PDB file of C-alpha atoms and ligand atoms in Angstrom:
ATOM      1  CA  UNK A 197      18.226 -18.608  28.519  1.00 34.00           C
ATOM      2  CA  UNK A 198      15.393 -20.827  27.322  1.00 36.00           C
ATOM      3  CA  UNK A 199      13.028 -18.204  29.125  1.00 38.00           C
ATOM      4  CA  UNK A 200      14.310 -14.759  27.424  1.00 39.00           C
ATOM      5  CA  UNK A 201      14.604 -16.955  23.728  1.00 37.00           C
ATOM      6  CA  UNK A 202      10.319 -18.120  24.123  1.00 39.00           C
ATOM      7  CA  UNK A 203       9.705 -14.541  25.482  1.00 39.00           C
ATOM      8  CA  UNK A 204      10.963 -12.765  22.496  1.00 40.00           C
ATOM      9  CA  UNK A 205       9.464 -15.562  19.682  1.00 40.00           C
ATOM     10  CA  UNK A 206       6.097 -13.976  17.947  1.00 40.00           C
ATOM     11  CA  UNK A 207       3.031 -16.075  19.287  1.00 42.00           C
ATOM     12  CA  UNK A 208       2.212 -16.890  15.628  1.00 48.00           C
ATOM     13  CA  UNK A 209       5.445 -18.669  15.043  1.00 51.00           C
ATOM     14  CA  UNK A 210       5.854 -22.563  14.968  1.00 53.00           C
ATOM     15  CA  UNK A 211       8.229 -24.279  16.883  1.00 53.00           C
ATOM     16  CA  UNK A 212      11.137 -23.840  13.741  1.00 50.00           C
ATOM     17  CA  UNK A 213      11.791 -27.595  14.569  1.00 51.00           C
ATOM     18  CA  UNK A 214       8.460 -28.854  13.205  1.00 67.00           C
ATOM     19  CA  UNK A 215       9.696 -27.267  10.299  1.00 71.00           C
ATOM     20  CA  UNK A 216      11.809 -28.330   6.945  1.00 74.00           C
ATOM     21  CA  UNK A 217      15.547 -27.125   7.330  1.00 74.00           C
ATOM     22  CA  UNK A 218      14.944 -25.329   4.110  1.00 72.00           C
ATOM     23  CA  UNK A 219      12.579 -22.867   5.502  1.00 74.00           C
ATOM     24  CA  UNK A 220      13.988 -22.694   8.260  1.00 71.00           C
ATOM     25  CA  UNK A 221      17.417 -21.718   7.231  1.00 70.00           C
ATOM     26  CA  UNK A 222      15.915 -19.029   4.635  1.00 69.00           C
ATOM     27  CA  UNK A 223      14.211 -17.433   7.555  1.00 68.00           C
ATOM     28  CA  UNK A 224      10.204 -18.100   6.664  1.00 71.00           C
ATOM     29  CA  UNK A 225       9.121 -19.410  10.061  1.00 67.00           C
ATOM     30  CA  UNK A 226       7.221 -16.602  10.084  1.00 66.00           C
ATOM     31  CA  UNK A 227       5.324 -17.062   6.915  1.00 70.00           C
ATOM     32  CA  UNK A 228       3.443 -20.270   9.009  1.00 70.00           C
ATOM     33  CA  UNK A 229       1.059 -19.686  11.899  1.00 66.00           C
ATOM     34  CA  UNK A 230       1.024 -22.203  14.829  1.00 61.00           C
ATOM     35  CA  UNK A 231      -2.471 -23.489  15.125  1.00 60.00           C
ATOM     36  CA  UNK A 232      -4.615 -20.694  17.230  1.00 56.00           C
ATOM     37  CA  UNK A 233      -8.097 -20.977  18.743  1.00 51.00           C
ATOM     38  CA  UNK A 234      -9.183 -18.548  16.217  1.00 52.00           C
ATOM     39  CA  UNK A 235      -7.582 -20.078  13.476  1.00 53.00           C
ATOM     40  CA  UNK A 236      -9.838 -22.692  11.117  1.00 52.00           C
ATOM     41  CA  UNK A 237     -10.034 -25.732  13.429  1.00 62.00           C
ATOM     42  CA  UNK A 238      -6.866 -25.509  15.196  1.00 68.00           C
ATOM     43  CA  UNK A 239      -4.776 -26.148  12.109  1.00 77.00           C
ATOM     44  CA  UNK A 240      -1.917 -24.363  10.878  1.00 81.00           C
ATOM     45  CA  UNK A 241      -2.103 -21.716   8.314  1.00 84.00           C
ATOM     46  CA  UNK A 242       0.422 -21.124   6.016  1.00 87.00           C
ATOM     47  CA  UNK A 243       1.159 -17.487   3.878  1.00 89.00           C
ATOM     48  CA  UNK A 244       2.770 -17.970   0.949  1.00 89.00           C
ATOM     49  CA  UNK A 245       4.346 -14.603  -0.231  1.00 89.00           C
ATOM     50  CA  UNK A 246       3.100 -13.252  -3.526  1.00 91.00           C
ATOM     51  CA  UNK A 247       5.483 -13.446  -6.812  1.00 91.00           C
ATOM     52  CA  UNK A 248       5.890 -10.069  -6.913  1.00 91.00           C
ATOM     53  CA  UNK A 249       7.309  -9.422  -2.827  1.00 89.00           C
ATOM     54  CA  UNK A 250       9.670 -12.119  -3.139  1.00 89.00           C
ATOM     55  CA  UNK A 251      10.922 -12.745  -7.214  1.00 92.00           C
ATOM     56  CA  UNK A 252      14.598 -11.552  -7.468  1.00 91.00           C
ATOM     57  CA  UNK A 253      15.149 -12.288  -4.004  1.00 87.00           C
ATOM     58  CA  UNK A 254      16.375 -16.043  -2.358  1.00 84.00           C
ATOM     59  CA  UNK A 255      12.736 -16.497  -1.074  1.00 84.00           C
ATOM     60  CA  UNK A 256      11.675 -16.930  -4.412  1.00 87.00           C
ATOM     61  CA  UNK A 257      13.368 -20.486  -4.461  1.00 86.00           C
ATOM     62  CA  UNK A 258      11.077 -21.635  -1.444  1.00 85.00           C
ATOM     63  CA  UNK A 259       7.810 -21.386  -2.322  1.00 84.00           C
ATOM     64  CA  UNK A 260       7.612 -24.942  -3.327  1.00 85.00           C
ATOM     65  CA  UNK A 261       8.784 -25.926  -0.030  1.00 85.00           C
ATOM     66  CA  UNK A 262       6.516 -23.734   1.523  1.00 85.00           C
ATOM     67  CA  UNK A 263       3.276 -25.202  -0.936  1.00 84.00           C
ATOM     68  CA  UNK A 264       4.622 -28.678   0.192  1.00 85.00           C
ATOM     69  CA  UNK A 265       4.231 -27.935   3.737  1.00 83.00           C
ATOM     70  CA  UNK A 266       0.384 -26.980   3.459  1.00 82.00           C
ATOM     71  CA  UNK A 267      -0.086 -30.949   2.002  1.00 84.00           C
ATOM     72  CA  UNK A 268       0.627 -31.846   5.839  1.00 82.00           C
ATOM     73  CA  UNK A 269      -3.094 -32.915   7.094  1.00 81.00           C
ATOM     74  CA  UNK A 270      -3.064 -30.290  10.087  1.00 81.00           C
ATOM     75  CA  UNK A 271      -2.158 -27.461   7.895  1.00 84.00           C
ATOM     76  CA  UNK A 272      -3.891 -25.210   5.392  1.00 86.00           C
ATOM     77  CA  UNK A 273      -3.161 -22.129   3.371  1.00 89.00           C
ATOM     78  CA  UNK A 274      -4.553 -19.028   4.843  1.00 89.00           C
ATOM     79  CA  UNK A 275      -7.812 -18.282   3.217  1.00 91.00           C
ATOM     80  CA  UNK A 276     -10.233 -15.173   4.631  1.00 90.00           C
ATOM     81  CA  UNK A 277      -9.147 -13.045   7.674  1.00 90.00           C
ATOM     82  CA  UNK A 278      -5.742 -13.330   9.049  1.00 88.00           C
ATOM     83  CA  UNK A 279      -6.206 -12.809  12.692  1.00 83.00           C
ATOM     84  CA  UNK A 280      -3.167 -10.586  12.597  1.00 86.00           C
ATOM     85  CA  UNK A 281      -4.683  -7.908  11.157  1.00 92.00           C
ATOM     86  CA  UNK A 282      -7.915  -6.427  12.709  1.00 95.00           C
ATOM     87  CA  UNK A 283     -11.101  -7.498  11.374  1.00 95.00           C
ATOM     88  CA  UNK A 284     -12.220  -5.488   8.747  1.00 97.00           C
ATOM     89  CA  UNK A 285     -15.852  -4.079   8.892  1.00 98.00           C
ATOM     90  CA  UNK A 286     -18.442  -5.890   6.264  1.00 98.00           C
ATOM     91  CA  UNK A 287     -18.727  -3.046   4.037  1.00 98.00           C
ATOM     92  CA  UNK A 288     -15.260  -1.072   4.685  1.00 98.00           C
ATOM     93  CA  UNK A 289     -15.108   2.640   3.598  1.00 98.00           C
ATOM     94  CA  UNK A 290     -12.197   4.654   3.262  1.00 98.00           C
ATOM     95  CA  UNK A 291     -11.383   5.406   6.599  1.00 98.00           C
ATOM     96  CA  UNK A 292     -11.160   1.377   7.555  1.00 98.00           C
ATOM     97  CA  UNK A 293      -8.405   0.942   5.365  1.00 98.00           C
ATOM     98  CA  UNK A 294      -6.619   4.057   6.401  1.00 98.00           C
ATOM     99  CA  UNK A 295      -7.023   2.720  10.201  1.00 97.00           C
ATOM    100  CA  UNK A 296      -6.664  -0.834  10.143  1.00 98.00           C
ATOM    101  CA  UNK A 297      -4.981  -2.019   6.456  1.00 98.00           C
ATOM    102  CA  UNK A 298      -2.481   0.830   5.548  1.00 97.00           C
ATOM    103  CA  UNK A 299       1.056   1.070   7.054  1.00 95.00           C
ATOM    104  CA  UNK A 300       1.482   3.305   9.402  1.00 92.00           C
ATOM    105  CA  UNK A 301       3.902   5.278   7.759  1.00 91.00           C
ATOM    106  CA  UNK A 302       2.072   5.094   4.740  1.00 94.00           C
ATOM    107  CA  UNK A 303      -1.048   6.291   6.175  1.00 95.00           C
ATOM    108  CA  UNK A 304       0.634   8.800   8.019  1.00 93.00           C
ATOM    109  CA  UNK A 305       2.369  10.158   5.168  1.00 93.00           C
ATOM    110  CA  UNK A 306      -0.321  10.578   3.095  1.00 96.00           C
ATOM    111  CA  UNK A 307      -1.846  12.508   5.881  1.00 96.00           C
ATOM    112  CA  UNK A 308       0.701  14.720   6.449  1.00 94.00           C
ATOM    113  CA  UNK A 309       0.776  15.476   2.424  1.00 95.00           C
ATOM    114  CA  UNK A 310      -3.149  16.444   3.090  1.00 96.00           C
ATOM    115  CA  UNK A 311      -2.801  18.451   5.978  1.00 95.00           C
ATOM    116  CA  UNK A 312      -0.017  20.683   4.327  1.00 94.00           C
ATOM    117  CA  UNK A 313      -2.484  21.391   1.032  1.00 96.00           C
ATOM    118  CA  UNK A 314      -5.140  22.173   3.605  1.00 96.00           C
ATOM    119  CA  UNK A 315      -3.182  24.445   5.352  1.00 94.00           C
ATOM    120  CA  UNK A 316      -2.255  26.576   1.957  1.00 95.00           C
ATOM    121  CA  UNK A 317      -6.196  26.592   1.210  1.00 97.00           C
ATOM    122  CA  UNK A 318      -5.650  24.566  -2.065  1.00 98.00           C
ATOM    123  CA  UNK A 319      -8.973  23.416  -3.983  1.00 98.00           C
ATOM    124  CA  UNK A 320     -10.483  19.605  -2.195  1.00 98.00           C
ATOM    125  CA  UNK A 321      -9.237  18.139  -5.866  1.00 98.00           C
ATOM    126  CA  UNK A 322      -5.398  18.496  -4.671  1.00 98.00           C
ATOM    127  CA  UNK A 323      -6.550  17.815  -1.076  1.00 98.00           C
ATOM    128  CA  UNK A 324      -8.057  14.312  -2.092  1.00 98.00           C
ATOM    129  CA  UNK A 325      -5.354  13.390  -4.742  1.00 98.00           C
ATOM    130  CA  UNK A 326      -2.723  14.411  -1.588  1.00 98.00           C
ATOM    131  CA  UNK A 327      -4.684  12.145   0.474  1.00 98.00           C
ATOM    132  CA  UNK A 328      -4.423   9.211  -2.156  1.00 98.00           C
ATOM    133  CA  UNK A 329      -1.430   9.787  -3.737  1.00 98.00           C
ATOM    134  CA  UNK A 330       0.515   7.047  -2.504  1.00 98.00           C
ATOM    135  CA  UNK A 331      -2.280   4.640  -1.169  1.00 98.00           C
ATOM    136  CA  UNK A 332      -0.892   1.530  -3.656  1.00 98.00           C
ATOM    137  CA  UNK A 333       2.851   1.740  -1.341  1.00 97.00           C
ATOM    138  CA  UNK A 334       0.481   1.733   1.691  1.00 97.00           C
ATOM    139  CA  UNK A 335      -1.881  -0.667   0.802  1.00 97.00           C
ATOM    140  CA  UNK A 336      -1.040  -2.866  -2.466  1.00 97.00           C
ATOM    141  CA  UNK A 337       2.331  -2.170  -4.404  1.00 96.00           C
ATOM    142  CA  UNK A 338       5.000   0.042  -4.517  1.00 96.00           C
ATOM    143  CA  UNK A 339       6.401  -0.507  -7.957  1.00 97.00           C
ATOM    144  CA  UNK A 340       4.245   1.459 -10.458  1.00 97.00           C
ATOM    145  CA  UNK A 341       2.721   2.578  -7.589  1.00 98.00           C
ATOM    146  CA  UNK A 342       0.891   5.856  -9.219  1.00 98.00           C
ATOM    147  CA  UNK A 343      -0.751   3.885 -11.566  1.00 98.00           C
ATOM    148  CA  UNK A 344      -2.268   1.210  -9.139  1.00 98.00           C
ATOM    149  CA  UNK A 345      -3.846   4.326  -6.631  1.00 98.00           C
ATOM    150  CA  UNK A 346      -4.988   5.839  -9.825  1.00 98.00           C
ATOM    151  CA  UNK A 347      -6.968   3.088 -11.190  1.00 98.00           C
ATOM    152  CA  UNK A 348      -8.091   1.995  -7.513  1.00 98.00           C
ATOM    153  CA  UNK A 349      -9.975   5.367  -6.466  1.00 98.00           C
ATOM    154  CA  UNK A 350     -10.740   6.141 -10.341  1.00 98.00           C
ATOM    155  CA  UNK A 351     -14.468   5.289 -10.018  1.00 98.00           C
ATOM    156  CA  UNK A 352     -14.822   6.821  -6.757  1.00 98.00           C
ATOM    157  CA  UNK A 353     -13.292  10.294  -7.323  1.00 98.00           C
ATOM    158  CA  UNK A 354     -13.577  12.812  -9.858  1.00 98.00           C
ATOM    159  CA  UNK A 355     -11.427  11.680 -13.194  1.00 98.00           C
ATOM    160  CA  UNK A 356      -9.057  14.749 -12.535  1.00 98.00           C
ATOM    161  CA  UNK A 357      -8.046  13.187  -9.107  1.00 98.00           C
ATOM    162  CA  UNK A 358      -7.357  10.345 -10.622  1.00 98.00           C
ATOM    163  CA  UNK A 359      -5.408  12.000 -13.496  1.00 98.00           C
ATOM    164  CA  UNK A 360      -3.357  13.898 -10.562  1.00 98.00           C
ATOM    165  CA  UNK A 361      -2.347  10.481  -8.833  1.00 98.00           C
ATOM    166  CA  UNK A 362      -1.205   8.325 -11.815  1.00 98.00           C
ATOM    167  CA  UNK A 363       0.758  11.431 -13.346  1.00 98.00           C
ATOM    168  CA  UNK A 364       2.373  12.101  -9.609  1.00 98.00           C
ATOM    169  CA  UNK A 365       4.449   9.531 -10.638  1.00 98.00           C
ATOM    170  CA  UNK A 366       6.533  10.703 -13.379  1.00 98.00           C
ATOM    171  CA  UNK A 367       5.966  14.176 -12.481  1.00 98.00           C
ATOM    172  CA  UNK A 368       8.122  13.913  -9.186  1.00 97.00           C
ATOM    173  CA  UNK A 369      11.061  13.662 -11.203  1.00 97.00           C
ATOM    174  CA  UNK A 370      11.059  16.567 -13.152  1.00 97.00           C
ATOM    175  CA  UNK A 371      12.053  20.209 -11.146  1.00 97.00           C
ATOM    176  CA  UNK A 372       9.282  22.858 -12.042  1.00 97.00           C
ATOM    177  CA  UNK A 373      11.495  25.713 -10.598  1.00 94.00           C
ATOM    178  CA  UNK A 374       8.670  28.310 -11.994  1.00 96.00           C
ATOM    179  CA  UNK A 375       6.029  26.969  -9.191  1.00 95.00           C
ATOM    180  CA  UNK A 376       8.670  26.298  -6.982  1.00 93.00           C
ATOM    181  CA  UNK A 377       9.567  22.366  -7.042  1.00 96.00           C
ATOM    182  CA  UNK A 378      12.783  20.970  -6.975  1.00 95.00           C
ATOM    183  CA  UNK A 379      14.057  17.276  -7.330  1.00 95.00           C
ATOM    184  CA  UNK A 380      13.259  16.246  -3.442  1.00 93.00           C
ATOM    185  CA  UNK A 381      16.455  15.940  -1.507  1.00 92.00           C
ATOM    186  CA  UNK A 382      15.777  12.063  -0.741  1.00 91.00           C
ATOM    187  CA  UNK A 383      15.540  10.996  -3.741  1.00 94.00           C
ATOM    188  CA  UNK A 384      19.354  11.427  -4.482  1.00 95.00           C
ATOM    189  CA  UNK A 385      19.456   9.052  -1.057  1.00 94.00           C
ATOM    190  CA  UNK A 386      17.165   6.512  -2.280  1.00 94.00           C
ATOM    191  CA  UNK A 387      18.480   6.111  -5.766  1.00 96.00           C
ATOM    192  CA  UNK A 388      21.891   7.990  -5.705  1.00 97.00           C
ATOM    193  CA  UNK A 389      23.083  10.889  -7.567  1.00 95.00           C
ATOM    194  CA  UNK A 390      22.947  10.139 -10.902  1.00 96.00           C
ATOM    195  CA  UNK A 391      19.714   8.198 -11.000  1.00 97.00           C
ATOM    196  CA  UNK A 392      17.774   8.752 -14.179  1.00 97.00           C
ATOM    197  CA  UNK A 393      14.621   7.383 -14.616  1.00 97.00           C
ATOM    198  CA  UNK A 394      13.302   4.909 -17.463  1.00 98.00           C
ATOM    199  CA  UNK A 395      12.726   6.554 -21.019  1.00 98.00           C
ATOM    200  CA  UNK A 396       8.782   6.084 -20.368  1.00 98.00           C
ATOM    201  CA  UNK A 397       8.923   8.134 -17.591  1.00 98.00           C
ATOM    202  CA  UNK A 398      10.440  10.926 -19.409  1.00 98.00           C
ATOM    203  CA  UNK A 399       7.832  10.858 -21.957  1.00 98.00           C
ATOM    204  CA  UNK A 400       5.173  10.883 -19.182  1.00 98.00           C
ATOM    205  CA  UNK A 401       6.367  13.466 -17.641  1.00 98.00           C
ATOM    206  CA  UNK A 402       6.535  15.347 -20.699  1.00 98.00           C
ATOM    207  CA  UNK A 403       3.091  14.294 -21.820  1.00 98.00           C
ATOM    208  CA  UNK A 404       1.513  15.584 -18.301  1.00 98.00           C
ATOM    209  CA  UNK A 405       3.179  18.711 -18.392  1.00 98.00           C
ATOM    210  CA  UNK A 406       1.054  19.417 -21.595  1.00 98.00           C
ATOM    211  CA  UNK A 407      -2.262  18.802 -19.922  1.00 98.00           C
ATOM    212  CA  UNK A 408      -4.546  21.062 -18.503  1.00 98.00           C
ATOM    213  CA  UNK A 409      -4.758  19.182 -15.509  1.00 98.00           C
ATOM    214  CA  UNK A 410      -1.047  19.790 -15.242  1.00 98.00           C
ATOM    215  CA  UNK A 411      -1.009  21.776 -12.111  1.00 98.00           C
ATOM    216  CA  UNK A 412      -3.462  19.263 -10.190  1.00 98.00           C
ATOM    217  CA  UNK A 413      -0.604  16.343 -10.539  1.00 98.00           C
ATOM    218  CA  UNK A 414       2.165  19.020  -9.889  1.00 98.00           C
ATOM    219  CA  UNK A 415       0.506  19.847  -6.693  1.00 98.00           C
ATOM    220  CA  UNK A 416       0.534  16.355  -5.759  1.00 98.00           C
ATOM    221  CA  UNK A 417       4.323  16.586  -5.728  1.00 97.00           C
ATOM    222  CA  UNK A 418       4.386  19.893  -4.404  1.00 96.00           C
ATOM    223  CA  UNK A 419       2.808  18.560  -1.430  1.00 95.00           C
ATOM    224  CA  UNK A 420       4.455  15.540  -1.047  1.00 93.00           C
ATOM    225  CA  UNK A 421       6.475  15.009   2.166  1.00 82.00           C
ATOM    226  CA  UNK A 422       9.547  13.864   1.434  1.00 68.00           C
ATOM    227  CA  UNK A 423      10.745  14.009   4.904  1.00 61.00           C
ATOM    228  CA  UNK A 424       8.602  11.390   6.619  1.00 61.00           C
ATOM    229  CA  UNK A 425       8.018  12.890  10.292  1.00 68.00           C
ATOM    230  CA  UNK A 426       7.063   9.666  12.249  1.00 68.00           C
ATOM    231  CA  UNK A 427       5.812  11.769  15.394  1.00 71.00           C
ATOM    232  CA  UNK A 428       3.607  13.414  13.903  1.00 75.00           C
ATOM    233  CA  UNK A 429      -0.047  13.143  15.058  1.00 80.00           C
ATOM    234  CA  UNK A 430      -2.694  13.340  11.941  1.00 88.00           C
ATOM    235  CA  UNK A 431      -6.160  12.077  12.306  1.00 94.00           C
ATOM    236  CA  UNK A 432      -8.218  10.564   9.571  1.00 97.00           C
ATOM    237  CA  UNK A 433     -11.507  12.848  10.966  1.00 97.00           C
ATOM    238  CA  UNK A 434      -9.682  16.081   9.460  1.00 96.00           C
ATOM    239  CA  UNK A 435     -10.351  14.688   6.269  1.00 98.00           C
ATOM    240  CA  UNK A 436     -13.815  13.244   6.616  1.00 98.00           C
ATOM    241  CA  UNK A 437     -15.650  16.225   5.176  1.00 98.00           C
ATOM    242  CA  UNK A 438     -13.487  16.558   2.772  1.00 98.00           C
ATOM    243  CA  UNK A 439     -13.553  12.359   2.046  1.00 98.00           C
ATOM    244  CA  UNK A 440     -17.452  12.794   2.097  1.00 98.00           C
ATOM    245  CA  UNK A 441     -17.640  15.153  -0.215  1.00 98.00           C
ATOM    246  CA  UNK A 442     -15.333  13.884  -2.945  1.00 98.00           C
ATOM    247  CA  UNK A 443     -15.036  10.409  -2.861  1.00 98.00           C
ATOM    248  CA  UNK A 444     -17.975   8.064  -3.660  1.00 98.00           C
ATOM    249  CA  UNK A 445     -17.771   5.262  -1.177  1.00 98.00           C
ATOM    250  CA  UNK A 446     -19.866   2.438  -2.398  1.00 98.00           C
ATOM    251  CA  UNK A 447     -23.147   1.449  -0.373  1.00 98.00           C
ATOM    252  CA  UNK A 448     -22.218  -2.354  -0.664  1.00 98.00           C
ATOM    253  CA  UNK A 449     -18.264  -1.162   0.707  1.00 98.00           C
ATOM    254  CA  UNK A 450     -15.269  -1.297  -0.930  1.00 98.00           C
ATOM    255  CA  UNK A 451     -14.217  -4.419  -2.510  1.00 98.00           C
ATOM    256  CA  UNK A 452     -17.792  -5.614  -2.883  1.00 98.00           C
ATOM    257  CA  UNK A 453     -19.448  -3.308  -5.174  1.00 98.00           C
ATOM    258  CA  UNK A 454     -18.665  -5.507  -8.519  1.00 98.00           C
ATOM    259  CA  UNK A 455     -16.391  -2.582 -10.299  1.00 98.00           C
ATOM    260  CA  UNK A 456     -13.475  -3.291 -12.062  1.00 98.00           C
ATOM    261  CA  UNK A 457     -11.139  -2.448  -9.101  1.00 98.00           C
ATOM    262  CA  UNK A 458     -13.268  -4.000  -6.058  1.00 98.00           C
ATOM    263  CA  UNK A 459     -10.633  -6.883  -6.556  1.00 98.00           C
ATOM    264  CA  UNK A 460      -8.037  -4.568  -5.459  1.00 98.00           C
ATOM    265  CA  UNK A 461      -9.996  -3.232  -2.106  1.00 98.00           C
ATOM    266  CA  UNK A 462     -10.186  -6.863  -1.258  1.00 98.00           C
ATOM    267  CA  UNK A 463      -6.674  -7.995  -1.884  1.00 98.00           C
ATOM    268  CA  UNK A 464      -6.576  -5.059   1.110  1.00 98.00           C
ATOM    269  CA  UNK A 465      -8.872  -6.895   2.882  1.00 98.00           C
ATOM    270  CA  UNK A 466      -7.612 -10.513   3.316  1.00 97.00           C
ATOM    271  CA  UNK A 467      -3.807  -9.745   1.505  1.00 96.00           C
ATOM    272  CA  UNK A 468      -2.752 -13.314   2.765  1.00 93.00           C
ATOM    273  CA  UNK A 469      -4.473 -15.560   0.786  1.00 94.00           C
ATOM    274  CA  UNK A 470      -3.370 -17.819  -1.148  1.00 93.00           C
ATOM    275  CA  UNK A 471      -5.418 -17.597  -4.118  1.00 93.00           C
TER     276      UNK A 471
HETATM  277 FE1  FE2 B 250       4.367   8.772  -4.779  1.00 92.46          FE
HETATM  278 FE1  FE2 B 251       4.272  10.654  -1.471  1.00 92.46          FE
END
């Protein structure tokens, strides 16, 4: 019994008795790394989840307890690279995040969006905007999740991409039955039948549809996949010339070249630290 229970416990979990009941009954052992070779001198490391992942849910109400347990003297916050994750390269370029910081699913999805405008021969501005579109659920945050990709690939991409990804947001909302789009089929899973969005989002929506960048964001939803095909098998490489040619990696990397969103590429990087 003892056996199958410390076979199926994660190797970065503490013992949950050399923790405080309180974390331990709200389930955050696993926000608190036992102390690994690799780790800052053998001491534990512990992640405290931002605001944002846990406010309006009950692991809001421990973060004091979890900021209490880093005043123990052989534990720490987690500062620089979680050895989780895979080390990142010193100057990351697209790619790297695609491979070794994006979900899975995420990365997959966005992908599989790419690969579909390729395959109807659209122009390498809906290609890259496909590519992108949903980076910020990937990568960062889901909620307002156009406007974070936007503003992170703005100064690497042409403004128009850019354009395309924040307005993919409202956009996917709104049936365009005269280029063939219809409110996706999920949606009325996700947020039930009679989901309507906010009144901003109608106005965006609205607002885009006036543009003459219109059909760029539209696109974007066109080629969304809805249906999220978990076998499929995409590789990053089909996209490299494509990547090379329209977005501007930074000779420095991401997250290091000073602009006003390198803060972003490194909250990729090391998305565990504390401060
Ligand atoms: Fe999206
Ligand atoms: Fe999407």
């Amino acid at each position: 019994m003892t056996d199958s229970i410390e076979a199926q416990r994660p190797s970065s979990q503490v013992l949950p008795h050399e923790l405080p009941a309180a974390l331990r009954d709200a389930g955050l052992v696993n926000w608190i790394r036992e102390p690994l070779d690799d780790a800052v001198d053998r001491r534990r490391r512990i992640i405290v989840p931002p605001a944002a992942a846990v406010m309006g849910t009950p692991a809001s109400a421990y973060q004091g307890a979890l900021m209490a347990e880093a005043r123990h003297p052989d534990t720490v916050f987690m500062m620089g690279d979680n050895p989780a994750l895979p080390t990142m390269p010193e100057r990351p370029v697209l790619k790297d995040f695609f491979q070794l910081r994006l979900s899975k699913m995420g990365a997959s999805h966005l992908m599989q969006s790419a690969k579909v405008a390729v395959g109807r021969g659209l122009d390498e501005k809906v290609i890259m905007a496909c590519l992108l579109h949903d980076i910020a659920i990937a990568g960062l945050l889901s909620a307002n999740h156009g406007y974070w990709g936007a503003q992170m690939v703005a100064p690497y991409v042409d403004e128009e991409v850019a354009w395309a990804i924040e307005k993919h947001e409202a956009l996917r909302y709104f049936p365009d039955e005269s280029v063939g789009y219809t409110y996706p089929e999920a949606y009325i899973d996700y947020f039930g039948p009679d989901y309507d969005p906010p009144e901003y989002i109608h106005r965006e929506a609205a607002a885009a549809r006036q543009h003459r960048w219109y059909m760029t964001s539209r696109l974007v939803t066109i080629n969304d996949i809805y249906s999220f095909d978990r076998d499929a098998v995409v590789d990053f490489g089909e996209f490299e010339d494509v990547v090379g040619r329209n977005f501007r990696q930074p000779k420095e990397g991401l997250g290091f070249d000073g602009s006003p969103v390198a803060h972003m590429w490194r909250t990729m990087i090391w998305p565990n630290n504390f401060l």
